[in-house]
Coordinates of C-alpha atoms in Angstrom, one line a residue:
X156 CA 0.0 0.0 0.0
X157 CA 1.4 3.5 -0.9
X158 CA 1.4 6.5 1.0
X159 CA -1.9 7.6 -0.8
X160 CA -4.2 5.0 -0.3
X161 CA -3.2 4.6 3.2
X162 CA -3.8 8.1 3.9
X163 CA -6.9 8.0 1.7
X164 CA -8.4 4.8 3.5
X165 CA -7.0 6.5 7.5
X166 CA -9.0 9.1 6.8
X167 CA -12.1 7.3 5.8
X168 CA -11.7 4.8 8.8
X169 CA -11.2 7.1 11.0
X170 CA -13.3 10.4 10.6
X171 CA -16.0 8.4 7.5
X172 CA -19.6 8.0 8.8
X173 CA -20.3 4.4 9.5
X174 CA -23.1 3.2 7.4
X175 CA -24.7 -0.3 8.1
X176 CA -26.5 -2.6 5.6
X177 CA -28.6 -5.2 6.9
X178 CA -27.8 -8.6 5.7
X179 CA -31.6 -9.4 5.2
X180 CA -34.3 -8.1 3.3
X181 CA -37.7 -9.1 3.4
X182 CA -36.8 -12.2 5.6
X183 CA -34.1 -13.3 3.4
X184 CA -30.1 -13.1 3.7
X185 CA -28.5 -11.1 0.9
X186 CA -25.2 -11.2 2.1
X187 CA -23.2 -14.4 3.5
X188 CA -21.7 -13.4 6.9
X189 CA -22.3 -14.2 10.5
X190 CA -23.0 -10.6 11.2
X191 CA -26.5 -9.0 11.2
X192 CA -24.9 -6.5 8.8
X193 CA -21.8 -5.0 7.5
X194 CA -20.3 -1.8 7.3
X195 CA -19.0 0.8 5.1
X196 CA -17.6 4.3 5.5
X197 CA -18.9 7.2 3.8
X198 CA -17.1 10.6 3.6
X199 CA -18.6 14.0 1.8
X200 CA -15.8 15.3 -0.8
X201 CA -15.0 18.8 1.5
X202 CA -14.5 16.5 4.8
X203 CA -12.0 14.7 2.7
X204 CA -10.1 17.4 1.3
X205 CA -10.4 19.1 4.9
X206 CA -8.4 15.7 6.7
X207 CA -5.7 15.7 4.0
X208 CA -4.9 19.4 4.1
X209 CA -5.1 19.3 7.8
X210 CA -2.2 17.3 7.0
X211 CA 0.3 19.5 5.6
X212 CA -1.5 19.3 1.9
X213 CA -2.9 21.9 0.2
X214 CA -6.0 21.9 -1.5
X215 CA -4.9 21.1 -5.4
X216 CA -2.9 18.1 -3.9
X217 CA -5.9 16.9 -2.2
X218 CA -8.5 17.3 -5.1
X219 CA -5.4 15.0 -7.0
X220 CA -5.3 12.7 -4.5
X221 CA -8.9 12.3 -4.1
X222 CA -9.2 11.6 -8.0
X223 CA -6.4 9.3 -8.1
X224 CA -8.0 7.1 -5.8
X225 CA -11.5 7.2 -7.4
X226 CA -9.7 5.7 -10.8
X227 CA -7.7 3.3 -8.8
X228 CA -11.0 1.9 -7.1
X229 CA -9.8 3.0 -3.4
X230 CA -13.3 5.1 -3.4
X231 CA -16.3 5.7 -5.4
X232 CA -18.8 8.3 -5.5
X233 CA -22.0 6.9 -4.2
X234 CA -24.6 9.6 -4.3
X235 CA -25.5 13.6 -4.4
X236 CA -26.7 14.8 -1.5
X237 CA -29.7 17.2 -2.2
X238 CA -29.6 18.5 0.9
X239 CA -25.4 18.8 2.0
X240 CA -24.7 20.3 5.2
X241 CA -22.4 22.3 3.1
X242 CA -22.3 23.3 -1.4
X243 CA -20.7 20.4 -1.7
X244 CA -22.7 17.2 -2.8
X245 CA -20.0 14.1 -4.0
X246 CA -20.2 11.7 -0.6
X247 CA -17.3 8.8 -1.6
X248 CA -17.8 5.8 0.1
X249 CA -14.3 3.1 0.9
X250 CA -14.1 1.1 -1.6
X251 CA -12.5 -2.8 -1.5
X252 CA -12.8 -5.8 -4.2
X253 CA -16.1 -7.2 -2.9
X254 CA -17.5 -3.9 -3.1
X255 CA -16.4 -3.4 -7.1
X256 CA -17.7 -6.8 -7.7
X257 CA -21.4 -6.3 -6.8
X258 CA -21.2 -3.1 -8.1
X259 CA -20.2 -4.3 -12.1
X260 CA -22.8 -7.1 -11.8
X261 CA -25.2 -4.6 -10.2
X262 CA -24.4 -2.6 -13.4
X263 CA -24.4 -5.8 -15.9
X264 CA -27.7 -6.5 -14.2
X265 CA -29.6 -3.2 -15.0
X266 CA -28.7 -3.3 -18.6
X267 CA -29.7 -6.3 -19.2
X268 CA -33.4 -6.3 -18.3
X269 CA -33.1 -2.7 -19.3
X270 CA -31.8 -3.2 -22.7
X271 CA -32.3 -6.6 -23.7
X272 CA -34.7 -9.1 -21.3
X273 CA -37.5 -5.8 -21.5
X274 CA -36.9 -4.6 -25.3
X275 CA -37.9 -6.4 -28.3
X276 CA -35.3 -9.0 -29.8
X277 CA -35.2 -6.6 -33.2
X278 CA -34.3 -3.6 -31.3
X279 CA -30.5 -4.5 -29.8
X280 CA -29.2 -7.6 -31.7
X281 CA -27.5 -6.2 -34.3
X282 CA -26.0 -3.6 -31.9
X283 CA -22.6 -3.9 -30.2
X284 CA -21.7 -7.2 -32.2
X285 CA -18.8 -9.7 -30.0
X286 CA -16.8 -9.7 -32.8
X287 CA -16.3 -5.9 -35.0
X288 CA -16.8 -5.9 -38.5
X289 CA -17.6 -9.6 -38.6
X290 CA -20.0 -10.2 -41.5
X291 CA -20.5 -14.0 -40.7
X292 CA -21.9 -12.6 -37.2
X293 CA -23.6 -9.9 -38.9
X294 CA -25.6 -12.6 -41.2
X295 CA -26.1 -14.3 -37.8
X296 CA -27.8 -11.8 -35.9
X297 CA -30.3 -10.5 -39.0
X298 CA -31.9 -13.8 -39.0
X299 CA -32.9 -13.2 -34.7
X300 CA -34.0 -9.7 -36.5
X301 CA -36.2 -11.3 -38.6
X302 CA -37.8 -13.6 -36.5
X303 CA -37.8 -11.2 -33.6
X304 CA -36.7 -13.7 -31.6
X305 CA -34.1 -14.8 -28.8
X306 CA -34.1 -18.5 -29.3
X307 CA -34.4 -20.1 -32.9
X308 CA -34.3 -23.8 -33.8
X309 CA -31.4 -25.5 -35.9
X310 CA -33.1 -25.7 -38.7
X311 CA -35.0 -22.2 -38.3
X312 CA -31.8 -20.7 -37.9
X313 CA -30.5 -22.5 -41.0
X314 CA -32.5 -22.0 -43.1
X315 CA -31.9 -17.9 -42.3
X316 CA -28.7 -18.6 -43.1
X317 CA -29.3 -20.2 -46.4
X318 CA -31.8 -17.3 -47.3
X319 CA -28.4 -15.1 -47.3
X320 CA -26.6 -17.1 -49.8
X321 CA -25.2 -19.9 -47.4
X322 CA -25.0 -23.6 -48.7
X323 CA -26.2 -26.0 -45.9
X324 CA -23.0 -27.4 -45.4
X325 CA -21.5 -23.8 -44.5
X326 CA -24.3 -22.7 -42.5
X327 CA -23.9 -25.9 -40.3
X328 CA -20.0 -24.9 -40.0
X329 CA -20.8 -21.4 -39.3
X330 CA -23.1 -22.3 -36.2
X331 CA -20.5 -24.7 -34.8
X332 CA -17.4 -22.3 -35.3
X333 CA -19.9 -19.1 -33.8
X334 CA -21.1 -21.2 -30.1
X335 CA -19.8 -21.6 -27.7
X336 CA -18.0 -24.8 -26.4
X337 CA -19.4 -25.7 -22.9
X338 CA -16.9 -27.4 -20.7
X339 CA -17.6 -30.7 -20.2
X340 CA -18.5 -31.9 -16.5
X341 CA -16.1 -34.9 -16.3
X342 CA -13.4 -32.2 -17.2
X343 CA -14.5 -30.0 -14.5
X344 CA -14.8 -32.6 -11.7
X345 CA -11.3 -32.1 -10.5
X346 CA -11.2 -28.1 -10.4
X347 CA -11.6 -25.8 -7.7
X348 CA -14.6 -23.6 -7.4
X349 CA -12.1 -20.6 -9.3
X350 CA -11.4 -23.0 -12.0
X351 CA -15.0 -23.6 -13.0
X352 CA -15.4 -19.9 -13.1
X353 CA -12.1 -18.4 -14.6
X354 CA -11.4 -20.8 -16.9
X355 CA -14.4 -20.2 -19.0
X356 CA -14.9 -21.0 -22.4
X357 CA -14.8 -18.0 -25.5
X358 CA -17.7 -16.0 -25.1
X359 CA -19.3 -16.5 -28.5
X360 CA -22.6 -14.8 -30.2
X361 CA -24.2 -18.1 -29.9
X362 CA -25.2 -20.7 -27.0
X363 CA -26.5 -23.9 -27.5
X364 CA -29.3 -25.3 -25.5
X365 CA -30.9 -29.4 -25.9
X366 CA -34.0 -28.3 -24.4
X367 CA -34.7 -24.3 -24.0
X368 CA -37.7 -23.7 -21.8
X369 CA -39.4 -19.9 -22.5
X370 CA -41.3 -18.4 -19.7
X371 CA -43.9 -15.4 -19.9
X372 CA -46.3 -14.0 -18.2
X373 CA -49.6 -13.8 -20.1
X374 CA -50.8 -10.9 -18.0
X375 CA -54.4 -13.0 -16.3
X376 CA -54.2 -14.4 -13.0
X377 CA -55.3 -17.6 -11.4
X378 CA -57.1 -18.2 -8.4
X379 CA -54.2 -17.7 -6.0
X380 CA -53.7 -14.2 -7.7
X381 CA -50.3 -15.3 -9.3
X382 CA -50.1 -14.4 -13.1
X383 CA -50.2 -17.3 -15.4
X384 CA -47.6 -18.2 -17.4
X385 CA -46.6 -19.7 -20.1
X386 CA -44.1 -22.4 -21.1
X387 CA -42.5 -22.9 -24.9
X388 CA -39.9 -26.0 -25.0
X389 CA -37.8 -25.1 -27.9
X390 CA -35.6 -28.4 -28.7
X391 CA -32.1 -28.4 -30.4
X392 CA -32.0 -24.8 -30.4
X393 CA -29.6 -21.6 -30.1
X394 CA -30.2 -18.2 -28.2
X395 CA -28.3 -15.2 -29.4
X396 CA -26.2 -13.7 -27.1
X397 CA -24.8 -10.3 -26.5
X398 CA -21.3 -10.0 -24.4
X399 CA -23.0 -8.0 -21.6
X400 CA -25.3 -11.8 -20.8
X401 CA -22.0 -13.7 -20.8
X402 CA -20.8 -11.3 -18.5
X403 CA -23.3 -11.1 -16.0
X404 CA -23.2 -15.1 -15.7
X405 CA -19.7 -14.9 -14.8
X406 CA -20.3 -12.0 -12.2
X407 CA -22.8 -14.0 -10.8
X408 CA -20.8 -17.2 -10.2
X409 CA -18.2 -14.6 -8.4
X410 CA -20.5 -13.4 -6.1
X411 CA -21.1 -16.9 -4.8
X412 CA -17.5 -18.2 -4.3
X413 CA -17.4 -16.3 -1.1
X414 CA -21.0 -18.2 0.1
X415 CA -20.2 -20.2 3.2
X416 CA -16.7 -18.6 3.5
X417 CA -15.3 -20.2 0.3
X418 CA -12.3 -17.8 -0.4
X419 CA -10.4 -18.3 -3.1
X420 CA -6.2 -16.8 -3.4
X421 CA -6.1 -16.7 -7.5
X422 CA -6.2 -20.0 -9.8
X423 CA -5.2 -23.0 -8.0
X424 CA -1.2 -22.5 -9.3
X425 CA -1.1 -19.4 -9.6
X426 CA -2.0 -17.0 -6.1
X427 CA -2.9 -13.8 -6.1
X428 CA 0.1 -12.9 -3.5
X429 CA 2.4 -14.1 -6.1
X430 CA 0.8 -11.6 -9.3
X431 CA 0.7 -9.1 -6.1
X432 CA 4.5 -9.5 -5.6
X433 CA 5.4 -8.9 -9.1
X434 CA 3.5 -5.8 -9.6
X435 CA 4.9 -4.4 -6.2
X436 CA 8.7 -5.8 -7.3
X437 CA 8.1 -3.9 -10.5
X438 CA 7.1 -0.8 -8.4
X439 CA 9.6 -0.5 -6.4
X440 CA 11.9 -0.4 -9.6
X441 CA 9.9 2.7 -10.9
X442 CA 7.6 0.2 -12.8
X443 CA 4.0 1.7 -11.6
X444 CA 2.6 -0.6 -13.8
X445 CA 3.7 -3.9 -16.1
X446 CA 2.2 -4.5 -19.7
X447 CA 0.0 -8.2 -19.4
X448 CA 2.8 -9.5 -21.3
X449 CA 5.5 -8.8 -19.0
X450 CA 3.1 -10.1 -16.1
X451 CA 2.1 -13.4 -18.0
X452 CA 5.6 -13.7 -18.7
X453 CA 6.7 -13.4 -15.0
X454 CA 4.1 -15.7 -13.9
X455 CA 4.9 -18.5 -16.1
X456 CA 8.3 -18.2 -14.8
X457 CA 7.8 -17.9 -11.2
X458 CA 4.8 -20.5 -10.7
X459 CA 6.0 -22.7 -13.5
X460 CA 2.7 -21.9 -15.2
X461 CA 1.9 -22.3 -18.9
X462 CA 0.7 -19.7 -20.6
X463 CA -3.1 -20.5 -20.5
X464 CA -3.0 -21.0 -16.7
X465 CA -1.4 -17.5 -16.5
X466 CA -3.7 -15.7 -19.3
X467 CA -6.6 -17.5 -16.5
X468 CA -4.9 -16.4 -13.5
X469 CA -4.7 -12.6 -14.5
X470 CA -8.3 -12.9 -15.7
X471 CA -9.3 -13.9 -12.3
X472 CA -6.9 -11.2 -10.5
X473 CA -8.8 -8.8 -12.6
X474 CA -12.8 -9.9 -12.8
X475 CA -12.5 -9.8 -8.7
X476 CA -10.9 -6.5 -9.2
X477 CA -6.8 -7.5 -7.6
X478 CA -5.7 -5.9 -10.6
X479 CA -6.9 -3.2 -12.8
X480 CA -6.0 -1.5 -16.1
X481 CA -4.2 1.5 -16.7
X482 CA -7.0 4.4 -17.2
X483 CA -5.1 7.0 -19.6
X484 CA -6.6 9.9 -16.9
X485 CA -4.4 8.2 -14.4
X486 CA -1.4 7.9 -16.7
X487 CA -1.9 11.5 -16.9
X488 CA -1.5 11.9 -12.9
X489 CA 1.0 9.8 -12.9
X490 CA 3.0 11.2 -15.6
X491 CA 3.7 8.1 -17.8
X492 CA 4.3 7.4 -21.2
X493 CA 1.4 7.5 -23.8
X494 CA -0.4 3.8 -23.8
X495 CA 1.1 1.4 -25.9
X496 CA -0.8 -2.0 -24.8
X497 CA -2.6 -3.6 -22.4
X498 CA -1.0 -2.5 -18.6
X499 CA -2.1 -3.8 -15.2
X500 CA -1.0 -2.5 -11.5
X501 CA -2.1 -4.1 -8.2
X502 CA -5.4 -2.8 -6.9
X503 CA -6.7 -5.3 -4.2
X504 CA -6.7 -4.9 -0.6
X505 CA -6.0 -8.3 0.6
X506 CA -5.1 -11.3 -0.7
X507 CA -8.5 -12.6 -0.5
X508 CA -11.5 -12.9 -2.3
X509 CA -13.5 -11.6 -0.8
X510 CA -11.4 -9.7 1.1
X511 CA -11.7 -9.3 4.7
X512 CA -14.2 -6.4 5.7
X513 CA -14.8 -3.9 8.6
X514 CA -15.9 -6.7 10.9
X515 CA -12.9 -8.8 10.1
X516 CA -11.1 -6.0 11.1
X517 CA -12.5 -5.5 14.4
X518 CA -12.5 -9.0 15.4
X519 CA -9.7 -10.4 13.9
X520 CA -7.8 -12.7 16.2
X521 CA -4.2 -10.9 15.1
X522 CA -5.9 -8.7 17.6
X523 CA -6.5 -10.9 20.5
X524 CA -2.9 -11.8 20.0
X525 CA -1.4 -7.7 20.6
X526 CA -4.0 -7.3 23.1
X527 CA -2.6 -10.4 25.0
X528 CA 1.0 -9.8 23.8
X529 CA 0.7 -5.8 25.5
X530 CA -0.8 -7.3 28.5
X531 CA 2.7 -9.1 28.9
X532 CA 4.4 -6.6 29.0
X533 CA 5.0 -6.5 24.6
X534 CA 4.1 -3.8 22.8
X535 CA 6.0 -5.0 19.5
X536 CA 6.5 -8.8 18.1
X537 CA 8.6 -9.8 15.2
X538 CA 7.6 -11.3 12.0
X539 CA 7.9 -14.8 13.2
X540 CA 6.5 -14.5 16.6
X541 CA 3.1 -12.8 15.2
X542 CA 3.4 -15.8 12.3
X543 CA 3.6 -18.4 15.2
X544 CA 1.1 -17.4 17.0
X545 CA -1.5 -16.6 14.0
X546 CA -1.0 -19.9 12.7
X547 CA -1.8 -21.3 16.2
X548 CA -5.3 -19.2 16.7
X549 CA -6.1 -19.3 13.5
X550 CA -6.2 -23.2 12.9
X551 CA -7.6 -23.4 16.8
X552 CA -10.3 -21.2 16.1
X553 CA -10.6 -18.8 12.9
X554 CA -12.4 -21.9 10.5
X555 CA -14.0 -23.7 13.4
X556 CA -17.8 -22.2 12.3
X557 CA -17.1 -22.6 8.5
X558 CA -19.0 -25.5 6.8
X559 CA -15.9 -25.7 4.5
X560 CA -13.1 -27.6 5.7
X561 CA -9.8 -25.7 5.9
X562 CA -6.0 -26.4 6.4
X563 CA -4.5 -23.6 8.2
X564 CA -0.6 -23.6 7.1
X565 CA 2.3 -21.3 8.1
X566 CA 2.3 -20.1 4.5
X567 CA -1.9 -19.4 5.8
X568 CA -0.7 -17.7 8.8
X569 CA 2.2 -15.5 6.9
X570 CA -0.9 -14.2 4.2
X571 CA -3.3 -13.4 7.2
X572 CA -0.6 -11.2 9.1
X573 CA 0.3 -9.8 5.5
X574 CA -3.4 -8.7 5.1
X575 CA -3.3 -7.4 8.6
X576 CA -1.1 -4.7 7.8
X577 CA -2.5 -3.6 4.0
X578 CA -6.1 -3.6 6.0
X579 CA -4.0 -1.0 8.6
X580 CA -4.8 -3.5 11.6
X581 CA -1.4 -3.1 12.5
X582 CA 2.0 -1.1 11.8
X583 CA 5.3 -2.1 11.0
X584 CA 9.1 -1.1 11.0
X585 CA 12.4 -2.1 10.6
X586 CA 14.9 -2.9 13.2
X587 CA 17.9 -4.4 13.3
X588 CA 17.4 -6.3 10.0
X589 CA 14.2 -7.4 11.4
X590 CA 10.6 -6.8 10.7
X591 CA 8.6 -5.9 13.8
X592 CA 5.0 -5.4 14.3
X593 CA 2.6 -3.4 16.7
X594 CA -1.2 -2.7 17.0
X595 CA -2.5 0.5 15.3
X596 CA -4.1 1.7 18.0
X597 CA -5.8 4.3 16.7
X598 CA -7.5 2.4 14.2
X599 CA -8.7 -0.5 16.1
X600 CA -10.2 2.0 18.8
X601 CA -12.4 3.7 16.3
X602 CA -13.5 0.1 15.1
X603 CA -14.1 -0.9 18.7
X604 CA -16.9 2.3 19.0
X605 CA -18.3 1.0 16.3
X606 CA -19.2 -2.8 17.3
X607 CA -18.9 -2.6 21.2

């Protein structure tokens, strides 16, 4: 964590007004934890600028540092207050990985039923084509515009095809080479949960379905007052896809990996502390960002990956939002060199997804172990005391009410106290060649109002 974002996210721990969200709605849980809610800190923009020049900042520095962290996902504006206490409106609220998450398949959600499930089949498909310029999609998607419809049969779809000067035996290529290929089960029996989600097949304009089932409402209602539907089986058929639907599947199958406290660390050869460690190696040798062929490059050669497991592994550091994409306004800020390609630079709080949140802050047992460790007499422990004794609570205690079996390691234990200090649980310094660590006091006392 830079200077900036630690400022940035002091600020918002310390002085942001605590807003809770229930995890249930109408009698049903919406979010997986043991709480009854979870937190998040909200800030207006002129109580932000205020902490950072009370800091020895002036104002332009703070309106560049409040910008940099908006495109870096550190904070987002959430709102416009009608009514602010002062003539400023933006409130930004502390942003993490989970938070980005629900907030793209909130996004991928509303445009959907907004542009496609509530619009007529004719009016979007031939916008925003997968592939640009592509006349064999083209041809494709002007047969769903004809029929004004989402789903067509082989042979409907076919015969569209042969209408626009197609023989059968290209139109039957076409169709294979334009789905996509679903991943067979058998092949999938031996991933983890990130496998069967990052290492999805090419979204194509075209998904196949044996039996497709078609649902509406026909507006009358039966004698429990429910609307009536109806049901159309459509049998060897395809359903035309735009990218947006491909993307909100996958978003959704993120949401649930962190269900029951499933947390993934990256692909299962490839962790996200080890994409993390290059990015922040490259850093620290003026490198503020690598291109995603130095990065696949790197991780090939540090995890002994191969090149699709690497291309998989920065997919999944960046749909959960570890790592982002250079945004030319921040190469601006940052006063790099024009864009040349593809460049990624670490954006993730923790090593987790999904990363731990203001509860786990509070109650984290790294705390237990400073609380006890001061009461002794200890303010400070070094790296491999706090290591020790982390790996001891943690496989005591930490996974004793998850459903999903865990085995706590030292390498565990070493990621949790890592995550400690990026979440500003606790500080650091150097001494003596050594690392030594120390609660932040000041942080875990404004926590402790908060939940006690």
């Amino acid at each position: 964590m830079d200077e900036v974002e630690r400022l940035i996210r002091t600020i918002f721990l310390l002085h942001g007004e605590t807003r809770k969200i229930p995890l249930t709605l109408e009698g049903k849980r919406i979010y997986d934890y043991n709480e009854d809610y979870i937190m998040q800190k909200l800030l207006y923009r002129y109580e932000l600028i205020e902490h950072i020049t009370k800091r020895g900042y002036t104002q332009e520095q703070a309106e560049k540092m409040i910008a940099e962290c908006w495109l870096r996902g550190i904070i987002n504006m959430v709102s416009m207050d009608p009514q602010p206490p002062k003539k400023d409106r933006d409130i930004f609220i502390m942003a993490n990985e989970e938070y980005w998450v629900e907030e793209e398949e909130g996004l991928l959600s509303d445009y959907v039923r907004e542009e496609i499930v509530e619009r007529e089949i004719r009016e979007y498909v031939l916008d925003h084509t997968l592939n640009e310029h592509d006349e064999h999609e083209e041809k494709i998607r002007e047969v769903y515009y004809e029929h004004n419809r989402k789903v067509l049969r082989r042979e409907t779809l076919i015969h569209g095809l042969m209408k626009r000067g197609y023989t059968l035996e290209q139109a039957e290529k076409l169709l294979e080479e334009y789905t996509t290929a679903e991943i067979p089960e058998e092949e999938k029996r031996n991933w983890d949960e990130a496998d069967k989600i990052f290492r999805r097949p090419e979204y194509k304009p075209l998904r196949y379905h044996k039996l497709y089932v078609d649902l509406k409402l026909t507006g009358e209602k039966n004698e429990r007052g429910m609307y009536k539907s109806i049901f159309t089986e459509i049998p060897d058929s395809f359903e035309i896809m735009q990218y947006e639907e491909w993307e909100l599947r996958e978003y959704g199958d993120i949401l649930l990996l962190r269900l029951d406290g499933v947390f993934i660390h990256g692909t299962r050869k490839v962790p996200f502390k080890t994409i993390k460690r290059i990015l922040k190696d490259a850093e620290k040798q003026g490198r503020k960002t690598l291109t995603k062929r130095e990065l696949k490059e790197r991780i090939m050669e540090e995890c002994g990956a191969t090149e699709e497991e690497a291309d998989v592994a920065i997919h999944a550091a960046e749909a959960t939002f570890k790592i982002r994409t250079m945004d030319p306004t921040l190469r601006e800020l940052w006063n790099l060199e024009p864009f040349k390609e593809v460049e990624y630079y670490w954006s993730g709080t923790t090593l987790w997804y999904p990363p731990l949140t203001l509860q786990d802050r509070a109650f984290n047992p790294i705390r237990r172990i400073f609380t006890q460790a001061e009461k002794d007499g200890k303010e400070w422990l070094t790296r491999r005391e706090l290591v020790e004794k982390a790996y001891e609570i943690y496989r005591e205690e930490y996974y004793a009410y998850s459903p999903v079996p865990r085995v706590v390691t030292r390498e565990l234990a070493e990621d949790l106290v890592e995550d400690a200090e990026e979440l500003l649980l606790i500080d650091s310094k150097q001494e003596n060649g050594e690392t030594l660590y120390r609660l932040n006091h000041q942080i875990v006392n404004q926590l402790k109002k908060i939940y006690y």
